PDB file of C-alpha atoms in Angstrom:
ATOM      1  CA  UNK A 765     -23.492  17.063 103.847  1.00  0.00           C
ATOM      2  CA  UNK A 766     -27.000  15.593 103.342  1.00  0.00           C
ATOM      3  CA  UNK A 767     -29.756  15.759 105.939  1.00  0.00           C
ATOM      4  CA  UNK A 768     -29.699  12.621 108.114  1.00  0.00           C
ATOM      5  CA  UNK A 769     -31.988  11.109 110.717  1.00  0.00           C
ATOM      6  CA  UNK A 770     -31.123   7.574 111.765  1.00  0.00           C
ATOM      7  CA  UNK A 771     -30.953   5.553 108.543  1.00  0.00           C
ATOM      8  CA  UNK A 772     -32.942   8.193 106.661  1.00  0.00           C
ATOM      9  CA  UNK A 773     -30.790  10.292 104.341  1.00  0.00           C
ATOM     10  CA  UNK A 774     -32.446  13.144 102.419  1.00  0.00           C
ATOM     11  CA  UNK A 775     -35.800  11.425 102.868  1.00  0.00           C
ATOM     12  CA  UNK A 776     -34.564   8.006 101.710  1.00  0.00           C
ATOM     13  CA  UNK A 777     -34.306   5.108 104.169  1.00  0.00           C
ATOM     14  CA  UNK A 778     -30.963   3.383 103.565  1.00  0.00           C
ATOM     15  CA  UNK A 779     -31.658  -0.294 102.942  1.00  0.00           C
ATOM     16  CA  UNK A 780     -29.359  -2.794 104.638  1.00  0.00           C
ATOM     17  CA  UNK A 781     -30.210  -5.523 102.118  1.00  0.00           C
ATOM     18  CA  UNK A 782     -28.700  -3.366  99.379  1.00  0.00           C
ATOM     19  CA  UNK A 783     -25.697  -2.446 101.534  1.00  0.00           C
ATOM     20  CA  UNK A 784     -26.552   1.252 101.326  1.00  0.00           C
ATOM     21  CA  UNK A 785     -24.065   3.603 102.988  1.00  0.00           C
ATOM     22  CA  UNK A 786     -23.985   6.811 100.976  1.00  0.00           C
ATOM     23  CA  UNK A 787     -20.725   8.693 100.508  1.00  0.00           C
ATOM     24  CA  UNK A 788     -21.635  12.175 101.685  1.00  0.00           C
ATOM     25  CA  UNK A 789     -18.395  14.048 102.384  1.00  0.00           C
ATOM     26  CA  UNK A 790     -17.737  16.393  99.420  1.00  0.00           C
ATOM     27  CA  UNK A 791     -13.982  16.075  99.946  1.00  0.00           C
ATOM     28  CA  UNK A 792     -13.980  12.329  99.276  1.00  0.00           C
ATOM     29  CA  UNK A 793     -16.537  12.604  96.483  1.00  0.00           C
ATOM     30  CA  UNK A 794     -14.181  15.035  94.745  1.00  0.00           C
ATOM     31  CA  UNK A 795     -11.158  12.810  95.390  1.00  0.00           C
ATOM     32  CA  UNK A 796     -12.838   9.860  93.700  1.00  0.00           C
ATOM     33  CA  UNK A 797     -13.927  12.001  90.753  1.00  0.00           C
ATOM     34  CA  UNK A 798     -10.381  13.337  90.434  1.00  0.00           C
ATOM     35  CA  UNK A 799      -8.978   9.793  90.595  1.00  0.00           C
ATOM     36  CA  UNK A 800     -11.235   8.766  87.714  1.00  0.00           C
ATOM     37  CA  UNK A 801     -10.575  12.029  85.846  1.00  0.00           C
ATOM     38  CA  UNK A 802     -13.100  11.295  83.078  1.00  0.00           C
ATOM     39  CA  UNK A 803     -12.837  13.173  79.808  1.00  0.00           C
ATOM     40  CA  UNK A 804     -15.312  14.107  77.095  1.00  0.00           C
ATOM     41  CA  UNK A 805     -15.778  11.189  74.735  1.00  0.00           C
ATOM     42  CA  UNK A 806     -15.288   8.547  77.431  1.00  0.00           C
ATOM     43  CA  UNK A 807     -17.990   6.208  78.718  1.00  0.00           C
ATOM     44  CA  UNK A 808     -18.178   6.002  82.511  1.00  0.00           C
ATOM     45  CA  UNK A 809     -20.314   3.347  84.187  1.00  0.00           C
ATOM     46  CA  UNK A 810     -21.265   4.021  87.795  1.00  0.00           C
ATOM     47  CA  UNK A 811     -22.380   1.089  89.924  1.00  0.00           C
ATOM     48  CA  UNK A 812     -24.751   2.076  92.720  1.00  0.00           C
ATOM     49  CA  UNK A 813     -25.075   5.842  92.178  1.00  0.00           C
ATOM     50  CA  UNK A 814     -27.263   6.172  95.272  1.00  0.00           C
ATOM     51  CA  UNK A 815     -28.246   9.787  95.878  1.00  0.00           C
ATOM     52  CA  UNK A 816     -26.105  11.007  92.979  1.00  0.00           C
ATOM     53  CA  UNK A 817     -23.273  12.845  94.739  1.00  0.00           C
ATOM     54  CA  UNK A 818     -20.528  11.317  92.600  1.00  0.00           C
ATOM     55  CA  UNK A 819     -22.851  11.028  89.609  1.00  0.00           C
ATOM     56  CA  UNK A 820     -23.119  14.810  89.395  1.00  0.00           C
ATOM     57  CA  UNK A 821     -19.350  15.186  89.077  1.00  0.00           C
ATOM     58  CA  UNK A 822     -19.115  12.413  86.502  1.00  0.00           C
ATOM     59  CA  UNK A 823     -21.909  13.904  84.391  1.00  0.00           C
ATOM     60  CA  UNK A 824     -20.112  17.262  84.427  1.00  0.00           C
ATOM     61  CA  UNK A 825     -16.891  15.753  83.086  1.00  0.00           C
ATOM     62  CA  UNK A 826     -17.546  12.609  81.031  1.00  0.00           C
ATOM     63  CA  UNK A 827     -18.980  12.288  77.553  1.00  0.00           C
ATOM     64  CA  UNK A 828     -21.376   9.498  78.492  1.00  0.00           C
ATOM     65  CA  UNK A 829     -22.428   8.300  81.946  1.00  0.00           C
ATOM     66  CA  UNK A 830     -24.378   5.091  82.547  1.00  0.00           C
ATOM     67  CA  UNK A 831     -25.598   4.395  86.081  1.00  0.00           C
ATOM     68  CA  UNK A 832     -26.732   0.972  87.320  1.00  0.00           C
ATOM     69  CA  UNK A 833     -29.065   1.208  90.322  1.00  0.00           C
ATOM     70  CA  UNK A 834     -30.976  -1.710  91.853  1.00  0.00           C
ATOM     71  CA  UNK A 835     -33.116   0.416  94.199  1.00  0.00           C
ATOM     72  CA  UNK A 836     -36.197   1.616  92.300  1.00  0.00           C
ATOM     73  CA  UNK A 837     -36.832   4.475  94.735  1.00  0.00           C
ATOM     74  CA  UNK A 838     -33.342   5.832  94.198  1.00  0.00           C
ATOM     75  CA  UNK A 839     -33.681   5.327  90.449  1.00  0.00           C
ATOM     76  CA  UNK A 840     -36.788   7.512  90.480  1.00  0.00           C
ATOM     77  CA  UNK A 841     -34.904  10.237  92.366  1.00  0.00           C
ATOM     78  CA  UNK A 842     -32.035  10.072  89.885  1.00  0.00           C
ATOM     79  CA  UNK A 843     -34.452  10.401  86.953  1.00  0.00           C
ATOM     80  CA  UNK A 844     -35.831  13.531  88.551  1.00  0.00           C
ATOM     81  CA  UNK A 845     -32.377  15.001  89.042  1.00  0.00           C
ATOM     82  CA  UNK A 846     -30.610  14.117  85.780  1.00  0.00           C
ATOM     83  CA  UNK A 847     -32.226  14.389  82.323  1.00  0.00           C
ATOM     84  CA  UNK A 848     -31.934  11.362  79.990  1.00  0.00           C
ATOM     85  CA  UNK A 849     -29.371  13.061  77.760  1.00  0.00           C
ATOM     86  CA  UNK A 850     -27.064  13.504  80.765  1.00  0.00           C
ATOM     87  CA  UNK A 851     -27.482  10.125  82.451  1.00  0.00           C
ATOM     88  CA  UNK A 852     -28.411   6.733  81.030  1.00  0.00           C
ATOM     89  CA  UNK A 853     -30.066   4.920  83.918  1.00  0.00           C
ATOM     90  CA  UNK A 854     -30.226   1.128  84.138  1.00  0.00           C
ATOM     91  CA  UNK A 855     -32.533  -0.167  86.869  1.00  0.00           C
ATOM     92  CA  UNK A 856     -31.268  -3.597  87.815  1.00  0.00           C
ATOM     93  CA  UNK A 857     -28.623  -5.723  89.479  1.00  0.00           C
ATOM     94  CA  UNK A 858     -25.015  -5.051  88.475  1.00  0.00           C
ATOM     95  CA  UNK A 859     -24.257  -8.720  89.213  1.00  0.00           C
ATOM     96  CA  UNK A 860     -26.461  -9.704  86.277  1.00  0.00           C
ATOM     97  CA  UNK A 861     -25.533  -6.837  83.951  1.00  0.00           C
ATOM     98  CA  UNK A 862     -23.737  -7.413  80.646  1.00  0.00           C
ATOM     99  CA  UNK A 863     -21.131  -4.648  80.649  1.00  0.00           C
ATOM    100  CA  UNK A 864     -20.033  -5.593  77.135  1.00  0.00           C
ATOM    101  CA  UNK A 865     -23.439  -4.404  75.908  1.00  0.00           C
ATOM    102  CA  UNK A 866     -22.242  -0.829  76.502  1.00  0.00           C
ATOM    103  CA  UNK A 867     -19.268  -1.154  74.179  1.00  0.00           C
ATOM    104  CA  UNK A 868     -15.582  -1.232  75.051  1.00  0.00           C
ATOM    105  CA  UNK A 869     -12.997   0.883  76.855  1.00  0.00           C
ATOM    106  CA  UNK A 870     -15.453   1.371  79.717  1.00  0.00           C
ATOM    107  CA  UNK A 871     -14.420   3.216  82.857  1.00  0.00           C
ATOM    108  CA  UNK A 872     -16.246   1.679  85.804  1.00  0.00           C
ATOM    109  CA  UNK A 873     -16.595   3.506  89.105  1.00  0.00           C
ATOM    110  CA  UNK A 874     -18.625   2.983  92.231  1.00  0.00           C
ATOM    111  CA  UNK A 875     -19.050   2.577  95.949  1.00  0.00           C
ATOM    112  CA  UNK A 876     -19.604  -1.180  95.710  1.00  0.00           C
ATOM    113  CA  UNK A 877     -22.082  -2.759  98.134  1.00  0.00           C
ATOM    114  CA  UNK A 878     -19.827  -4.496 100.629  1.00  0.00           C
ATOM    115  CA  UNK A 879     -22.092  -7.534 100.917  1.00  0.00           C
ATOM    116  CA  UNK A 880     -21.579  -8.449  97.238  1.00  0.00           C
ATOM    117  CA  UNK A 881     -18.196  -6.877  96.504  1.00  0.00           C
ATOM    118  CA  UNK A 882     -16.280 -10.106  95.786  1.00  0.00           C
ATOM    119  CA  UNK A 883     -18.889 -11.641  93.427  1.00  0.00           C
ATOM    120  CA  UNK A 884     -19.199  -8.294  91.665  1.00  0.00           C
ATOM    121  CA  UNK A 885     -15.438  -8.025  91.180  1.00  0.00           C
ATOM    122  CA  UNK A 886     -15.357 -11.553  89.736  1.00  0.00           C
ATOM    123  CA  UNK A 887     -18.252 -10.617  87.425  1.00  0.00           C
ATOM    124  CA  UNK A 888     -16.304  -7.599  86.191  1.00  0.00           C
ATOM    125  CA  UNK A 889     -13.098  -9.614  85.815  1.00  0.00           C
ATOM    126  CA  UNK A 890     -14.931 -11.989  83.477  1.00  0.00           C
ATOM    127  CA  UNK A 891     -15.663  -8.987  81.232  1.00  0.00           C
ATOM    128  CA  UNK A 892     -12.288  -7.281  81.568  1.00  0.00           C
ATOM    129  CA  UNK A 893     -11.904  -7.127  77.782  1.00  0.00           C
ATOM    130  CA  UNK A 894     -14.591  -4.415  77.767  1.00  0.00           C
ATOM    131  CA  UNK A 895     -12.976  -2.313  80.512  1.00  0.00           C
ATOM    132  CA  UNK A 896     -10.309   0.364  80.544  1.00  0.00           C
ATOM    133  CA  UNK A 897     -10.200   0.557  84.325  1.00  0.00           C
ATOM    134  CA  UNK A 898     -12.147   0.301  87.570  1.00  0.00           C
ATOM    135  CA  UNK A 899     -12.074   2.856  90.373  1.00  0.00           C
ATOM    136  CA  UNK A 900     -14.038   1.343  93.219  1.00  0.00           C
ATOM    137  CA  UNK A 901     -14.588   1.817  96.923  1.00  0.00           C
ATOM    138  CA  UNK A 902     -14.570  -1.295  99.087  1.00  0.00           C
ATOM    139  CA  UNK A 903     -13.975  -2.355 102.648  1.00  0.00           C
ATOM    140  CA  UNK A 904     -10.382  -1.541 103.551  1.00  0.00           C
ATOM    141  CA  UNK A 905      -9.736  -5.189 104.448  1.00  0.00           C
ATOM    142  CA  UNK A 906     -10.938  -6.313 101.008  1.00  0.00           C
ATOM    143  CA  UNK A 907      -8.499  -3.924  99.331  1.00  0.00           C
ATOM    144  CA  UNK A 908      -5.759  -5.311 101.596  1.00  0.00           C
ATOM    145  CA  UNK A 909      -6.573  -8.793 100.297  1.00  0.00           C
ATOM    146  CA  UNK A 910      -6.559  -7.576  96.698  1.00  0.00           C
ATOM    147  CA  UNK A 911      -3.072  -6.071  97.058  1.00  0.00           C
ATOM    148  CA  UNK A 912      -1.563  -8.798  99.290  1.00  0.00           C
ATOM    149  CA  UNK A 913       1.649 -10.704  98.606  1.00  0.00           C
ATOM    150  CA  UNK A 914       2.164 -14.482  98.940  1.00  0.00           C
ATOM    151  CA  UNK A 915       2.750 -15.939 102.420  1.00  0.00           C
ATOM    152  CA  UNK A 916       0.773 -13.166 104.141  1.00  0.00           C
ATOM    153  CA  UNK A 917      -2.521 -13.663 106.015  1.00  0.00           C
ATOM    154  CA  UNK A 918      -4.426 -11.496 103.507  1.00  0.00           C
ATOM    155  CA  UNK A 919      -3.245 -13.427 100.441  1.00  0.00           C
ATOM    156  CA  UNK A 920      -5.965 -15.732  99.154  1.00  0.00           C
ATOM    157  CA  UNK A 921      -8.379 -16.685  96.411  1.00  0.00           C
ATOM    158  CA  UNK A 922      -9.540 -13.104  95.846  1.00  0.00           C
ATOM    159  CA  UNK A 923      -5.938 -11.928  95.448  1.00  0.00           C
ATOM    160  CA  UNK A 924      -5.011 -14.556  92.891  1.00  0.00           C
ATOM    161  CA  UNK A 925      -8.192 -14.423  90.830  1.00  0.00           C
ATOM    162  CA  UNK A 926      -8.172 -10.633  90.521  1.00  0.00           C
ATOM    163  CA  UNK A 927      -4.441 -10.153  90.043  1.00  0.00           C
ATOM    164  CA  UNK A 928      -4.406 -12.711  87.251  1.00  0.00           C
ATOM    165  CA  UNK A 929      -6.583 -10.191  85.396  1.00  0.00           C
ATOM    166  CA  UNK A 930      -5.847  -6.740  86.844  1.00  0.00           C
ATOM    167  CA  UNK A 931      -3.043  -4.583  88.150  1.00  0.00           C
ATOM    168  CA  UNK A 932      -4.399  -3.401  91.505  1.00  0.00           C
ATOM    169  CA  UNK A 933      -3.450  -0.225  93.382  1.00  0.00           C
ATOM    170  CA  UNK A 934      -4.833   1.164  96.632  1.00  0.00           C
ATOM    171  CA  UNK A 935      -5.391   4.907  96.256  1.00  0.00           C
ATOM    172  CA  UNK A 936      -6.637   6.194  99.620  1.00  0.00           C
ATOM    173  CA  UNK A 937      -8.620   5.334 102.752  1.00  0.00           C
ATOM    174  CA  UNK A 938     -12.095   6.734 103.470  1.00  0.00           C
ATOM    175  CA  UNK A 939     -13.229   6.898 107.133  1.00  0.00           C
ATOM    176  CA  UNK A 940     -16.719   5.856 108.317  1.00  0.00           C
ATOM    177  CA  UNK A 941     -17.561   9.488 109.114  1.00  0.00           C
ATOM    178  CA  UNK A 942     -17.613  10.262 105.373  1.00  0.00           C
ATOM    179  CA  UNK A 943     -20.760   8.140 104.924  1.00  0.00           C
ATOM    180  CA  UNK A 944     -24.428   8.435 105.849  1.00  0.00           C
ATOM    181  CA  UNK A 945     -25.255   6.247 107.671  1.00  0.00           C
ATOM    182  CA  UNK A 946     -21.657   5.478 108.694  1.00  0.00           C
ATOM    183  CA  UNK A 947     -20.493   1.870 108.230  1.00  0.00           C
ATOM    184  CA  UNK A 948     -18.709   0.046 111.036  1.00  0.00           C
ATOM    185  CA  UNK A 949     -15.499  -0.392 109.033  1.00  0.00           C
ATOM    186  CA  UNK A 950     -12.967   1.729 107.190  1.00  0.00           C
ATOM    187  CA  UNK A 951     -13.183   1.854 103.415  1.00  0.00           C
ATOM    188  CA  UNK A 952     -10.571   2.287 100.715  1.00  0.00           C
ATOM    189  CA  UNK A 953     -10.576   3.295  97.073  1.00  0.00           C
ATOM    190  CA  UNK A 954      -8.695   1.067  94.641  1.00  0.00           C
ATOM    191  CA  UNK A 955      -7.870   1.249  90.961  1.00  0.00           C
ATOM    192  CA  UNK A 956      -7.876  -1.917  88.846  1.00  0.00           C
ATOM    193  CA  UNK A 957      -6.457  -1.869  85.318  1.00  0.00           C
ATOM    194  CA  UNK A 958      -6.758  -4.901  82.996  1.00  0.00           C
ATOM    195  CA  UNK A 959      -3.357  -6.457  82.310  1.00  0.00           C
ATOM    196  CA  UNK A 960      -4.061  -7.009  78.579  1.00  0.00           C
ATOM    197  CA  UNK A 961      -0.854  -8.244  76.919  1.00  0.00           C
ATOM    198  CA  UNK A 962       0.882  -8.619  80.286  1.00  0.00           C
ATOM    199  CA  UNK A 963      -1.810 -10.959  81.608  1.00  0.00           C
ATOM    200  CA  UNK A 964      -0.713 -14.532  82.345  1.00  0.00           C
ATOM    201  CA  UNK A 965      -1.746 -17.001  79.654  1.00  0.00           C
ATOM    202  CA  UNK A 966      -4.513 -19.014  81.301  1.00  0.00           C
ATOM    203  CA  UNK A 967      -5.475 -21.841  78.954  1.00  0.00           C
ATOM    204  CA  UNK A 968      -8.618 -22.870  80.838  1.00  0.00           C
ATOM    205  CA  UNK A 969     -10.215 -20.240  83.093  1.00  0.00           C
ATOM    206  CA  UNK A 970     -12.557 -22.716  84.760  1.00  0.00           C
ATOM    207  CA  UNK A 971      -9.735 -25.111  85.623  1.00  0.00           C
ATOM    208  CA  UNK A 972      -7.645 -22.217  86.951  1.00  0.00           C
ATOM    209  CA  UNK A 973     -10.534 -21.104  89.175  1.00  0.00           C
ATOM    210  CA  UNK A 974     -11.011 -24.659  90.499  1.00  0.00           C
ATOM    211  CA  UNK A 975      -7.337 -25.045  91.345  1.00  0.00           C
ATOM    212  CA  UNK A 976      -7.183 -21.693  93.133  1.00  0.00           C
ATOM    213  CA  UNK A 977     -10.393 -22.317  95.082  1.00  0.00           C
ATOM    214  CA  UNK A 978      -9.245 -25.767  96.201  1.00  0.00           C
ATOM    215  CA  UNK A 979      -5.782 -24.538  97.188  1.00  0.00           C
ATOM    216  CA  UNK A 980      -7.275 -21.958  99.541  1.00  0.00           C
ATOM    217  CA  UNK A 981     -10.232 -24.063 100.679  1.00  0.00           C
ATOM    218  CA  UNK A 982      -8.215 -25.280 103.665  1.00  0.00           C
ATOM    219  CA  UNK A 983      -5.215 -22.973 103.936  1.00  0.00           C
ATOM    220  CA  UNK A 984      -3.200 -25.113 106.354  1.00  0.00           C
ATOM    221  CA  UNK A 985      -3.189 -28.159 104.092  1.00  0.00           C
ATOM    222  CA  UNK A 986      -0.329 -28.913 101.749  1.00  0.00           C
ATOM    223  CA  UNK A 987      -1.044 -28.638  98.047  1.00  0.00           C
ATOM    224  CA  UNK A 988      -0.858 -32.418  97.727  1.00  0.00           C
ATOM    225  CA  UNK A 989      -3.741 -32.809 100.178  1.00  0.00           C
ATOM    226  CA  UNK A 990      -5.726 -29.692  99.260  1.00  0.00           C
ATOM    227  CA  UNK A 991      -5.653 -30.504  95.540  1.00  0.00           C
ATOM    228  CA  UNK A 992      -6.222 -34.242  95.829  1.00  0.00           C
ATOM    229  CA  UNK A 993      -8.667 -35.153  93.069  1.00  0.00           C
ATOM    230  CA  UNK A 994      -8.249 -31.724  91.449  1.00  0.00           C
ATOM    231  CA  UNK A 995      -4.637 -31.833  90.255  1.00  0.00           C
ATOM    232  CA  UNK A 996      -2.876 -35.015  89.129  1.00  0.00           C
ATOM    233  CA  UNK A 997       0.374 -35.759  91.032  1.00  0.00           C
ATOM    234  CA  UNK A 998       2.365 -35.528  87.798  1.00  0.00           C
ATOM    235  CA  UNK A 999       1.254 -31.906  87.355  1.00  0.00           C
ATOM    236  CA  UNK A1000       3.350 -30.738  90.313  1.00  0.00           C
ATOM    237  CA  UNK A1001       6.542 -32.035  88.728  1.00  0.00           C
ATOM    238  CA  UNK A1002       5.536 -30.635  85.333  1.00  0.00           C
ATOM    239  CA  UNK A1003       5.005 -27.186  86.871  1.00  0.00           C
ATOM    240  CA  UNK A1004       8.135 -27.400  89.035  1.00  0.00           C
ATOM    241  CA  UNK A1005       6.166 -26.972  92.264  1.00  0.00           C
ATOM    242  CA  UNK A1006       6.774 -28.864  95.499  1.00  0.00           C
ATOM    243  CA  UNK A1007       3.447 -30.502  96.496  1.00  0.00           C
ATOM    244  CA  UNK A1008       4.392 -30.116 100.171  1.00  0.00           C
ATOM    245  CA  UNK A1009       4.028 -26.335  99.927  1.00  0.00           C
ATOM    246  CA  UNK A1010       0.831 -24.596 100.959  1.00  0.00           C
ATOM    247  CA  UNK A1011      -1.313 -22.681  98.489  1.00  0.00           C
ATOM    248  CA  UNK A1012      -0.729 -19.394 100.284  1.00  0.00           C
ATOM    249  CA  UNK A1013       2.976 -19.533  99.294  1.00  0.00           C
ATOM    250  CA  UNK A1014       2.413 -19.791  95.532  1.00  0.00           C
ATOM    251  CA  UNK A1015       2.754 -16.757  93.315  1.00  0.00           C
ATOM    252  CA  UNK A1016       0.098 -16.012  90.735  1.00  0.00           C
ATOM    253  CA  UNK A1017       2.460 -17.219  87.991  1.00  0.00           C
ATOM    254  CA  UNK A1018       2.900 -20.511  89.850  1.00  0.00           C
ATOM    255  CA  UNK A1019      -0.867 -20.979  90.099  1.00  0.00           C
ATOM    256  CA  UNK A1020      -1.122 -20.389  86.354  1.00  0.00           C
ATOM    257  CA  UNK A1021       1.635 -22.925  85.708  1.00  0.00           C
ATOM    258  CA  UNK A1022       0.068 -25.527  88.001  1.00  0.00           C
ATOM    259  CA  UNK A1023      -3.386 -25.164  86.464  1.00  0.00           C
ATOM    260  CA  UNK A1024      -1.868 -25.392  82.984  1.00  0.00           C
ATOM    261  CA  UNK A1025       0.142 -28.482  83.872  1.00  0.00           C
ATOM    262  CA  UNK A1026      -2.972 -30.021  85.388  1.00  0.00           C
ATOM    263  CA  UNK A1027      -4.733 -29.733  82.052  1.00  0.00           C
ATOM    264  CA  UNK A1028      -1.777 -31.167  80.155  1.00  0.00           C
ATOM    265  CA  UNK A1029      -1.314 -34.160  82.469  1.00  0.00           C
ATOM    266  CA  UNK A1030      -5.049 -34.878  82.404  1.00  0.00           C
ATOM    267  CA  UNK A1031      -5.111 -34.910  78.595  1.00  0.00           C
TER     268      UNK A1031
END
């Protein structure tokens, strides 16, 4: 375990604005590396490598490792630890990074900053054609939302938007004690695999996103009220959906059908 004093870990002050809680327990570092199981010839992209605990295991196993780090101080430490031939370091914000620029069949891994986890997942979903899979650590409650079923409290916009693109599986829980400094919440590791041919046929991604966002904007409203001005009344009949239902009861396939019918009835 690394040397810790307050928010200082191995001489680095963990920055709250970057959501820095470093995974320090070797047991969980190894479990994540084993879950990824990178092989020679594969490209692994690590988001937020931090102090490099997981990075070291990835470098030892994968053919190519690219790390995206927004903290310049940590980037300097990583440069001192890993030579350029072992680690390609990108200093910048993963939210603005073009993952397609690295090629295709990418394996993305990381302890995602909890304060930007949802936007980052949406950013990755928009580039899913370049990904083989994601193995990411998030707040446990976020993973619960990602894996939720309709008509449950956790089911919402995040669930629908991600599961329209990925198959999502929770792998294991990581306790606060595994981090330095420890967060106030439990974490969980999840695997997301692009659906490819099995993905629902979404004709207009922007319209789909608008319909989903509006349906969950006020969860207690019926679809007729929540989607007023977003979906034409005729679209409900075309999609075979009762407008008196609430958005939280619709399956992902039903959201796809409703958004598609909305486009057809508006044409």
